[in-house]
mmCIF file of C-alpha atoms in Angstrom:
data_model
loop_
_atom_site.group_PDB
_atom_site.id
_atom_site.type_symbol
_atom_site.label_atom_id
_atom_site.label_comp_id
_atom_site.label_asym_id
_atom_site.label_seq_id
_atom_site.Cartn_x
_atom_site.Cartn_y
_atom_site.Cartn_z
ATOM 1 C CA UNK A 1431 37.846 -48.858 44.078
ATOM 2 C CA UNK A 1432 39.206 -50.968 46.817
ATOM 3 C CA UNK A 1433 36.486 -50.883 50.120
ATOM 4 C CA UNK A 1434 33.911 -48.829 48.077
ATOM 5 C CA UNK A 1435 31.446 -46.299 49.639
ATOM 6 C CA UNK A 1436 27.907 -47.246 47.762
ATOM 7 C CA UNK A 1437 27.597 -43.140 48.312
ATOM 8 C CA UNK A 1438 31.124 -42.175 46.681
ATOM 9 C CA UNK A 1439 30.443 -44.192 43.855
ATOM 10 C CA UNK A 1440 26.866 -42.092 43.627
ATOM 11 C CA UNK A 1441 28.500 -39.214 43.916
ATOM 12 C CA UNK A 1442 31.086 -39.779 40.998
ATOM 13 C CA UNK A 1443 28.159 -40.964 38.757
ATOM 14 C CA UNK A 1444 25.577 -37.891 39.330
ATOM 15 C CA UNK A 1445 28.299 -35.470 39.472
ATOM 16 C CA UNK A 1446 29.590 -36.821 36.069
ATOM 17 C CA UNK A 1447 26.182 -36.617 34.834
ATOM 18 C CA UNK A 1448 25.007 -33.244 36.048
ATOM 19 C CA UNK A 1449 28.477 -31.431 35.377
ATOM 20 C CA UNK A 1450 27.051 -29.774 38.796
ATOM 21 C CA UNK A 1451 28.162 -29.848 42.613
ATOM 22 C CA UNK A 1452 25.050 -27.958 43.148
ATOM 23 C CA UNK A 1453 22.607 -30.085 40.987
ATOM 24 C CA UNK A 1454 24.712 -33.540 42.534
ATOM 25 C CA UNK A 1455 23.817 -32.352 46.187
ATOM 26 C CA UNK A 1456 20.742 -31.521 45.154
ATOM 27 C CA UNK A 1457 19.801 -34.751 44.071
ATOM 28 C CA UNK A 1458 21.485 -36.512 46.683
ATOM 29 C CA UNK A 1459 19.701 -34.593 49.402
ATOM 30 C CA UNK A 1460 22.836 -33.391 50.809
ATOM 31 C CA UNK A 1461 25.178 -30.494 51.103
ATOM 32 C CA UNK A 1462 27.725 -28.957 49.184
ATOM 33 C CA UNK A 1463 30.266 -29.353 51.221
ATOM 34 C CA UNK A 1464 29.449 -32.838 51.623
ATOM 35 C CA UNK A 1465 29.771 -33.238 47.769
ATOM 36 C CA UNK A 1466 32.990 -31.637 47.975
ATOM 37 C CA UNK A 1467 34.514 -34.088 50.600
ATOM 38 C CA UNK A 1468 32.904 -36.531 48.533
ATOM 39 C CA UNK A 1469 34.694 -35.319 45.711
ATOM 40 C CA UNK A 1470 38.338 -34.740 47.710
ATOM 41 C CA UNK A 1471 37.895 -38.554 48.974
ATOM 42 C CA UNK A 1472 37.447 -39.848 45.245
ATOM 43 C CA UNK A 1473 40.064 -37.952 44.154
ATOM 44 C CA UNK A 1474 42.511 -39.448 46.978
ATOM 45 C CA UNK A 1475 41.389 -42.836 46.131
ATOM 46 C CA UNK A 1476 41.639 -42.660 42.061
ATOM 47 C CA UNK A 1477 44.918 -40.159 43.017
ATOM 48 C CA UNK A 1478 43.291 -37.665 40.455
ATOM 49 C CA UNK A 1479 41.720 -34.565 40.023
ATOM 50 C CA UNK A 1480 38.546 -36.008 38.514
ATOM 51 C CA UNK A 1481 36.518 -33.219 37.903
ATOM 52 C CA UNK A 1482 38.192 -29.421 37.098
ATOM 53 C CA UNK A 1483 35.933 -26.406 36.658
ATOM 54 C CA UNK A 1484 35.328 -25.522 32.996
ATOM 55 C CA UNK A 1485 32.948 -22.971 31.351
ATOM 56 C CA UNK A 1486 30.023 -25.949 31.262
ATOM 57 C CA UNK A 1487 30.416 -26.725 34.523
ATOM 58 C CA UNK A 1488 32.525 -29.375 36.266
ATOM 59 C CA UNK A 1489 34.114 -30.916 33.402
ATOM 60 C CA UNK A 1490 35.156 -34.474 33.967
ATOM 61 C CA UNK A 1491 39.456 -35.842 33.534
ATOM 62 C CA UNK A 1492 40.256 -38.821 30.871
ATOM 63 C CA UNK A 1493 40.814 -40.752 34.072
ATOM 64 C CA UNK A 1494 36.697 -39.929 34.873
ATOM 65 C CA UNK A 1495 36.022 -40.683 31.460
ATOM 66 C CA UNK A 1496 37.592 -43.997 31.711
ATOM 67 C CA UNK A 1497 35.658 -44.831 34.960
ATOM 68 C CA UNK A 1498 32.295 -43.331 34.115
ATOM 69 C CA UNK A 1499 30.857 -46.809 32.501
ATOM 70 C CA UNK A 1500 31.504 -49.582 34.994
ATOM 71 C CA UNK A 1501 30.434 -47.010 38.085
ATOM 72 C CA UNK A 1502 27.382 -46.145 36.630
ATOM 73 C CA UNK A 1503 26.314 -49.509 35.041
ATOM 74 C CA UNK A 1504 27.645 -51.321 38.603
ATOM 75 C CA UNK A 1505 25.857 -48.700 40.279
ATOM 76 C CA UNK A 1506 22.538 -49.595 38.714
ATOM 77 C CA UNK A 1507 22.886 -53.324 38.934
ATOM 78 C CA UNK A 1508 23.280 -53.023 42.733
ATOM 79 C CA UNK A 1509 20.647 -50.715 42.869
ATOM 80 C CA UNK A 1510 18.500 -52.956 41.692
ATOM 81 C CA UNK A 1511 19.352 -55.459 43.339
ATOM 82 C CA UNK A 1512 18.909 -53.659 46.252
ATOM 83 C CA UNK A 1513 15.395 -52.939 45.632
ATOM 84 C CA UNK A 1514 14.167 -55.762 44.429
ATOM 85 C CA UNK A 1515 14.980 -57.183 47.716
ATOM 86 C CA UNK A 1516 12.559 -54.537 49.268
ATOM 87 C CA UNK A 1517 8.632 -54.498 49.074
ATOM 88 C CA UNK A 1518 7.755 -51.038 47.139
ATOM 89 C CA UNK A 1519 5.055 -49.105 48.626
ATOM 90 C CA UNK A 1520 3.944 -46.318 45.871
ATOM 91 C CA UNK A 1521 1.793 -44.480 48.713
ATOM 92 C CA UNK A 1522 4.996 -43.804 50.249
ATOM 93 C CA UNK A 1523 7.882 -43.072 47.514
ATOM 94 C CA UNK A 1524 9.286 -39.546 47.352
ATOM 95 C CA UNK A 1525 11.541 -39.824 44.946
ATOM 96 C CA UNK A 1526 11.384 -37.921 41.859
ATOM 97 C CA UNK A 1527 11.309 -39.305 38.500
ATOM 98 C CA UNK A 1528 12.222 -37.435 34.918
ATOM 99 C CA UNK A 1529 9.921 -38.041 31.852
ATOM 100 C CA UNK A 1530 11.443 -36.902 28.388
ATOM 101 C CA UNK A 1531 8.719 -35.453 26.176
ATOM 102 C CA UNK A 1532 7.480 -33.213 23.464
ATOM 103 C CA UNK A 1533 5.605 -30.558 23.796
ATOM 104 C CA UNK A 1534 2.797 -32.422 22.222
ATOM 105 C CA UNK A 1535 3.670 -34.984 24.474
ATOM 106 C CA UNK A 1536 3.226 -32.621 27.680
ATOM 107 C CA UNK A 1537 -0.450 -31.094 26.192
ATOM 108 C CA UNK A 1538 -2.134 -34.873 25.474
ATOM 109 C CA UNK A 1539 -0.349 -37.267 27.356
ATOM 110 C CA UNK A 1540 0.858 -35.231 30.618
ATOM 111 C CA UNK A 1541 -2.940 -34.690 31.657
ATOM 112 C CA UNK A 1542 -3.441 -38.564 31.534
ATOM 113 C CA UNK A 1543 0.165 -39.661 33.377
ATOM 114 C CA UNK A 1544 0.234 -37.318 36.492
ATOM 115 C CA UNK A 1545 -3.344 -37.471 37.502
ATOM 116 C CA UNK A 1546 -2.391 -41.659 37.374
ATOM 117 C CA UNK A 1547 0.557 -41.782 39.245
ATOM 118 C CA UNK A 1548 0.024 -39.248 41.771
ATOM 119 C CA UNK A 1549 -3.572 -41.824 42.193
ATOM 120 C CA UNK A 1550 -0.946 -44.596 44.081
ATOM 121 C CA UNK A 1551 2.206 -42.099 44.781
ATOM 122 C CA UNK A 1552 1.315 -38.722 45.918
ATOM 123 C CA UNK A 1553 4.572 -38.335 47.396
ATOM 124 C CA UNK A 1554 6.519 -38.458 43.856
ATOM 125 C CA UNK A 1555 7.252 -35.777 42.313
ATOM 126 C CA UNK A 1556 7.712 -35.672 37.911
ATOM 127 C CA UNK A 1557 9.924 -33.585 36.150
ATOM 128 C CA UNK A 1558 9.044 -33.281 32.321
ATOM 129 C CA UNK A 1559 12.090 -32.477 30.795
ATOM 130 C CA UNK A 1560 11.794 -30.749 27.096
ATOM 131 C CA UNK A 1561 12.955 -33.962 24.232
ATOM 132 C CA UNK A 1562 15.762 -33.168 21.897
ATOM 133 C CA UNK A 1563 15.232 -36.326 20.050
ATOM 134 C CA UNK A 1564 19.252 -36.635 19.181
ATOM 135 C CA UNK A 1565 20.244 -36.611 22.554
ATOM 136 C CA UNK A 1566 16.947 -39.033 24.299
ATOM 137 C CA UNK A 1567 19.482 -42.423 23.680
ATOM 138 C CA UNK A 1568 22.142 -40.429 25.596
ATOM 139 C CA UNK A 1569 19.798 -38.883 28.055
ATOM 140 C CA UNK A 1570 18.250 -42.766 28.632
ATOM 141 C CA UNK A 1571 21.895 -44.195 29.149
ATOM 142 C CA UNK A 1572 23.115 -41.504 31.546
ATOM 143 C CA UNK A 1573 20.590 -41.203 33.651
ATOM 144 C CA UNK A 1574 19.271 -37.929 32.591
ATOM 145 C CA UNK A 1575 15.702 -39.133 32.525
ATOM 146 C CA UNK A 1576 14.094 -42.164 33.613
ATOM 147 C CA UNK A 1577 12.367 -42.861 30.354
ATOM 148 C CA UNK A 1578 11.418 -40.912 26.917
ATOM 149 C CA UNK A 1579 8.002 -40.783 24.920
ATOM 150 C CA UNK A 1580 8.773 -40.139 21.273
ATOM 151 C CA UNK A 1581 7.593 -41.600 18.408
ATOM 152 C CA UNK A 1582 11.051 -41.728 16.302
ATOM 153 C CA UNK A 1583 12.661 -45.215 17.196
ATOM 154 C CA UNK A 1584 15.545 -45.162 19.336
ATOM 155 C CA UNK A 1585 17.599 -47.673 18.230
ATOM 156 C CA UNK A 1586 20.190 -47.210 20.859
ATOM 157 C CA UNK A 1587 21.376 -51.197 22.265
ATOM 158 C CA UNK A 1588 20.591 -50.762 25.834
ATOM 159 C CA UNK A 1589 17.219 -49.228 25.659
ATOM 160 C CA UNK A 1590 13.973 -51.150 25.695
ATOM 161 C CA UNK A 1591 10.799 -50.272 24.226
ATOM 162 C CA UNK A 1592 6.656 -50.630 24.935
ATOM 163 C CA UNK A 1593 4.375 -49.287 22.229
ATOM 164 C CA UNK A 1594 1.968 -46.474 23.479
ATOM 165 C CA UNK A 1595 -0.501 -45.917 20.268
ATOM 166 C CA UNK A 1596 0.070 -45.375 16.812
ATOM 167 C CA UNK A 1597 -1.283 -41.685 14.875
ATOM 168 C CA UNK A 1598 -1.230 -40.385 11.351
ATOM 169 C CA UNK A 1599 0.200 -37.047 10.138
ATOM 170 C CA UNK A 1600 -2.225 -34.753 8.510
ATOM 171 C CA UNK A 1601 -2.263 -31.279 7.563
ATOM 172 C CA UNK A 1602 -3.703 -28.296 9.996
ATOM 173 C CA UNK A 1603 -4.998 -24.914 8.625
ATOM 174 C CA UNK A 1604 -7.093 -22.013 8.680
ATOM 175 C CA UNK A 1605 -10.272 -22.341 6.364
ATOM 176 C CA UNK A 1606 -9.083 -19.281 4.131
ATOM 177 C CA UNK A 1607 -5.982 -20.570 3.177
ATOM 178 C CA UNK A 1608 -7.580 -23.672 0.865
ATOM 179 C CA UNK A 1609 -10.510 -21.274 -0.078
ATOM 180 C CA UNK A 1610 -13.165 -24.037 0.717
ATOM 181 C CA UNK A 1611 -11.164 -26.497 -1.722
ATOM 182 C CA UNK A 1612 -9.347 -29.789 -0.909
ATOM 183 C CA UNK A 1613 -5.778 -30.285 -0.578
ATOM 184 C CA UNK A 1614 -4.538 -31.425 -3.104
ATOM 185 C CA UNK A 1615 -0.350 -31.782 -4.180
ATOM 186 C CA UNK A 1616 -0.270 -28.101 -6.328
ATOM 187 C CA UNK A 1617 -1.950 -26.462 -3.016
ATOM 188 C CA UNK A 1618 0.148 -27.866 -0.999
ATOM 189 C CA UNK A 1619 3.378 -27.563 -3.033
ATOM 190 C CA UNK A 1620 2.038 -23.669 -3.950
ATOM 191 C CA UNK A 1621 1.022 -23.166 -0.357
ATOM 192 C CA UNK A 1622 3.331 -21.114 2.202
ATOM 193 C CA UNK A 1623 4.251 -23.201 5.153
ATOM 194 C CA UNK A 1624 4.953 -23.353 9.103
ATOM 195 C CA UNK A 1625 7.143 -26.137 9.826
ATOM 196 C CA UNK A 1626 8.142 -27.658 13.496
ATOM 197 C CA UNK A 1627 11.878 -27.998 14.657
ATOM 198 C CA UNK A 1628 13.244 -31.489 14.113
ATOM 199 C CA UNK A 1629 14.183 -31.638 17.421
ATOM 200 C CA UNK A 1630 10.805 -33.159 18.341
ATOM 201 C CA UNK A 1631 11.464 -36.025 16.181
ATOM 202 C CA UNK A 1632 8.369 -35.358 13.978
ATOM 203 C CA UNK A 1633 10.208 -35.432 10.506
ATOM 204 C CA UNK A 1634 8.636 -38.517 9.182
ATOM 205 C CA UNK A 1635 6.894 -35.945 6.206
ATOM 206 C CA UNK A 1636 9.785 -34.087 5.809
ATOM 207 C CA UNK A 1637 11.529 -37.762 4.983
ATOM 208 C CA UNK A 1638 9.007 -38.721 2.727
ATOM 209 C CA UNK A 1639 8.698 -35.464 0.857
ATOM 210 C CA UNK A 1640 12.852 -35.469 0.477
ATOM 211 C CA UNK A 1641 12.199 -39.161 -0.990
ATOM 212 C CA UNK A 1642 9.608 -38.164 -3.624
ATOM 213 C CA UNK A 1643 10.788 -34.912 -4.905
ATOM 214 C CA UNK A 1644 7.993 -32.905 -3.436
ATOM 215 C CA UNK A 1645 8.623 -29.276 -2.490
ATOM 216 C CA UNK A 1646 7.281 -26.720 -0.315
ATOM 217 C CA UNK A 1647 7.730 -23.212 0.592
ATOM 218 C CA UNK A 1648 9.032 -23.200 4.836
ATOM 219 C CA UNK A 1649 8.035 -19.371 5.160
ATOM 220 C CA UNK A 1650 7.941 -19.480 9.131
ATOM 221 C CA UNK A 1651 10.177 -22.436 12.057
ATOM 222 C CA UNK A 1652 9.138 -22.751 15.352
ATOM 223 C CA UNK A 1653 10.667 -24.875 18.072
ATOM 224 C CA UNK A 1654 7.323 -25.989 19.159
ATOM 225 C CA UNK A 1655 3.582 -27.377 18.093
ATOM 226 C CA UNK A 1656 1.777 -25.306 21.208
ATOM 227 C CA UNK A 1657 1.552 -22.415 19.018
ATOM 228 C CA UNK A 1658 0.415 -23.432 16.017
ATOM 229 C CA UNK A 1659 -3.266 -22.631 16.318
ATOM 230 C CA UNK A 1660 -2.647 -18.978 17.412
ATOM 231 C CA UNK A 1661 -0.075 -18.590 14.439
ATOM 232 C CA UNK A 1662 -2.398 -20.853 11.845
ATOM 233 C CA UNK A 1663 -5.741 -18.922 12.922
ATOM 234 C CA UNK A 1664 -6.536 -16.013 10.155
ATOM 235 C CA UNK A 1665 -3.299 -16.600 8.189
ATOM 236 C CA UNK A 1666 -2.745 -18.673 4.636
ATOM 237 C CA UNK A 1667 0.153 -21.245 6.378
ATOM 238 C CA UNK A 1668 -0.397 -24.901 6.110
ATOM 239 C CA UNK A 1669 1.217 -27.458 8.850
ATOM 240 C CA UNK A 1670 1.793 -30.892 9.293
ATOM 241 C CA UNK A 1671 1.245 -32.595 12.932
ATOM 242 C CA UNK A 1672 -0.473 -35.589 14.274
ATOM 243 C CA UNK A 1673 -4.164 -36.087 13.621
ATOM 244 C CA UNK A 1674 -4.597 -36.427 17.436
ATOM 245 C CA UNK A 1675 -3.557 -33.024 18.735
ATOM 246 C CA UNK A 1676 -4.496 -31.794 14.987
ATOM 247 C CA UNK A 1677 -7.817 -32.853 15.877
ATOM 248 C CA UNK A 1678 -7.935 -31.409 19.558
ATOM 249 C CA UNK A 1679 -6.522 -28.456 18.011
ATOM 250 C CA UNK A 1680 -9.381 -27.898 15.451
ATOM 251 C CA UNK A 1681 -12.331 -28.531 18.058
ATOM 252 C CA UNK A 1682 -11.182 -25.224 19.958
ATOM 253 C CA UNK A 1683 -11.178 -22.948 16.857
ATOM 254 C CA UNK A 1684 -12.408 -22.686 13.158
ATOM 255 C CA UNK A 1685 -8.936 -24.479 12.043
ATOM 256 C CA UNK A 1686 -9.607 -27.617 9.712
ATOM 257 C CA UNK A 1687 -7.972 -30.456 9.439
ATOM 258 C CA UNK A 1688 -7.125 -32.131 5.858
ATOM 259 C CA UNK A 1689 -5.609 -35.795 4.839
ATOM 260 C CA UNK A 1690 -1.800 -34.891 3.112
ATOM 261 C CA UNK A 1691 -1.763 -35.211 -0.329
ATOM 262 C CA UNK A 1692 0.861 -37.654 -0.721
ATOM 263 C CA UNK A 1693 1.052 -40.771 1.602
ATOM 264 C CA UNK A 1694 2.810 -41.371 4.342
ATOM 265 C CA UNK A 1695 3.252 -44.202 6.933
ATOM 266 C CA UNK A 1696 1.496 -44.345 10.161
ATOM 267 C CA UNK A 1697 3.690 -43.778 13.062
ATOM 268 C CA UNK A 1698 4.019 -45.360 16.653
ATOM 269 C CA UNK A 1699 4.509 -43.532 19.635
ATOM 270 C CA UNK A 1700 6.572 -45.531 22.143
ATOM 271 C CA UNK A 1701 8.094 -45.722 26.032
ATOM 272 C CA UNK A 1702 11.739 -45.973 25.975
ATOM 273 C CA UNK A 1703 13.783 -46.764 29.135
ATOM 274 C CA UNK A 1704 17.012 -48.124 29.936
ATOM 275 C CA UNK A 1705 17.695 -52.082 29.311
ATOM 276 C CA UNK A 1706 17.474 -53.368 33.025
ATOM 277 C CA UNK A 1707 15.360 -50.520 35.163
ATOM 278 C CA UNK A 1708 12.684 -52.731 34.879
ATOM 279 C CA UNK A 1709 14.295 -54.651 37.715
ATOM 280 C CA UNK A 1710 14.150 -52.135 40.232
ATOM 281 C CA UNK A 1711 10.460 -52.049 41.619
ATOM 282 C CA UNK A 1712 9.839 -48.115 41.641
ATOM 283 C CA UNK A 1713 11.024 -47.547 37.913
ATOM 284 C CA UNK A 1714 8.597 -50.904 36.590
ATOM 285 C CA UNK A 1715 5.799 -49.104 38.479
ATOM 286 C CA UNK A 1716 6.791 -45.617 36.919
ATOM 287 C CA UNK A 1717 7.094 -47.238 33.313
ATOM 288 C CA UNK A 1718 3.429 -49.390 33.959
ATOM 289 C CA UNK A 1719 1.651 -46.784 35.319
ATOM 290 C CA UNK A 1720 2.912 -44.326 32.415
ATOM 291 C CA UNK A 1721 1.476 -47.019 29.993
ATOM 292 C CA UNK A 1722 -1.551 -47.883 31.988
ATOM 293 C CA UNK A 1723 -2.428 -44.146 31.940
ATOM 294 C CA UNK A 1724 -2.122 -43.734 28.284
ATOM 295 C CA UNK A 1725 -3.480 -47.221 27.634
ATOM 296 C CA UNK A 1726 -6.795 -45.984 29.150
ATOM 297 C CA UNK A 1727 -6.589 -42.747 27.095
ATOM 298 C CA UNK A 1728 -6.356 -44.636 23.654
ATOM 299 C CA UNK A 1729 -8.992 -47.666 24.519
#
């Protein structure tokens, strides 16, 4: 793009990513018609249409395809460089940052994070955006979010990673459905079951269980773990979760927690941000302060 506008080239990449003139202005602090020119400018330069309306949104040409990469990843580079040429004062910065999590995530760790941050930055503002664990690498290398908190690996080549804590799966129920006996592998296998969406990226049971040959009756699926103790309370349904929230979980209600019958791994939960943000001054402080908050939780 011959004589580049730094605020074209932000325009191409959010619009790309957003699929939204309204959600690109948005973020840009700007208005829609100025996205528009934006848009009429880049299509002048590139001489093509770029973006077309389509039923999701605006849906990007091969030619926008093409460019997508090198304008986002040059974008970020001189970003960065940008900022690490300025002094970052947190007491200051308005800008708003997305966090990828769970909903197990937003009940135990969200408490911690946002009382931390807005400590130094009470101008920022957080946007907790709901995981689907398939899509965090993608999320992570379009700019999405700023960072993810999972505790599958992503193994994605241009995302870095800093280990949070590490929990144990265990299984949650009411004290009526064991009868006052321990669970054992024919309780469990005979037992009626409440499983969690995959989505989360809590499968490491179900993995194990396809590995050994054990079997279980799924007789209910929810997409999340918040309602588990209002669905487990009175009933005979068994569930597996982390011992962490398991435990939180139990010490508000007669719900007992028991050690799975089979074993399975310990798992780590772990920050996961693009290869490089840690370069520009306001993301290192958003990913430090994210693991200095839960740091102090798990001491």
């Amino acid at each position: 793009m011959a004589h580049a506008d730094l605020n074209l080239v932000r325009t191409f990449v959010l619009l790309y990513e957003t699929r939204s003139v309204t959600l690109t202005a948005q973020r840009l602090f700007v208005t829609q018609p100025s996205v528009s020119y934006a848009l009429s400018r880049l299509r002048e330069q590139f001489d093509d249409r770029l973006f077309v309306r389509g039923r999701n949104g605006m849906e990007p040409t091969v030619t926008a395809r093409q460019l997508y990469p090198a304008l986002r990843d040059g974008l970020q580079q001189l970003e960065a460089t940008l900022a690490s040429g300025r002094d970052f004062n947190p007491a200051s910065c308005t800008r708003r940052f997305r966090l990828a999590l769970t909903d197990l995530g937003e009940m135990s760790l969200l408490p911690r994070i946002l009382p931390r941050l807005h400590a130094e930055a009470p101008g920022i503002e957080l946007e907790v955006v709901a995981l689907e664990i398939d899509r965090a690498s993608d999320w992570l290398a379009s700019g999405k979010v700023n960072a993810v908190i999972c505790s599958r690996p992503l193994n994605a080549a241009d995302v870095d990673r800093r280990a949070l804590f590490e929990d144990r799966y265990v299984c949650l129920s009411d004290p009526q459905a064991l009868g006052g006996e321990p669970l054992d592998l024919a309780r469990f296998s005979a037992g009626r079951h409440v499983v969690v969406a995959s989505a989360s990226g809590h499968d490491l049971a179900d993995e194990v269980m396809r590995r050994d040959g054990i079997e279980r009756k799924v007789s209910l699926e929810i997409p999340h773990f918040s309602v588990l103790p209002q669905i487990l309370q009175g009933s005979d349904l068994l569930a597996i979760l982390p011992a962490q929230i398991a435990s939180d979980f139990a010490a508000r209600s007669s719900l007992v927690v028991s050690e799975l019958p089979f074993p399975v791994p310990p798992f780590e939960v772990a920050l996961y941000y693009q290869t490089g943000a840690e370069r520009a001054p306001a993301q290192r402080w958003f990913y430090e302060g994210i693991v200095a908050a839960i740091g102090d939780q798990h001491a």
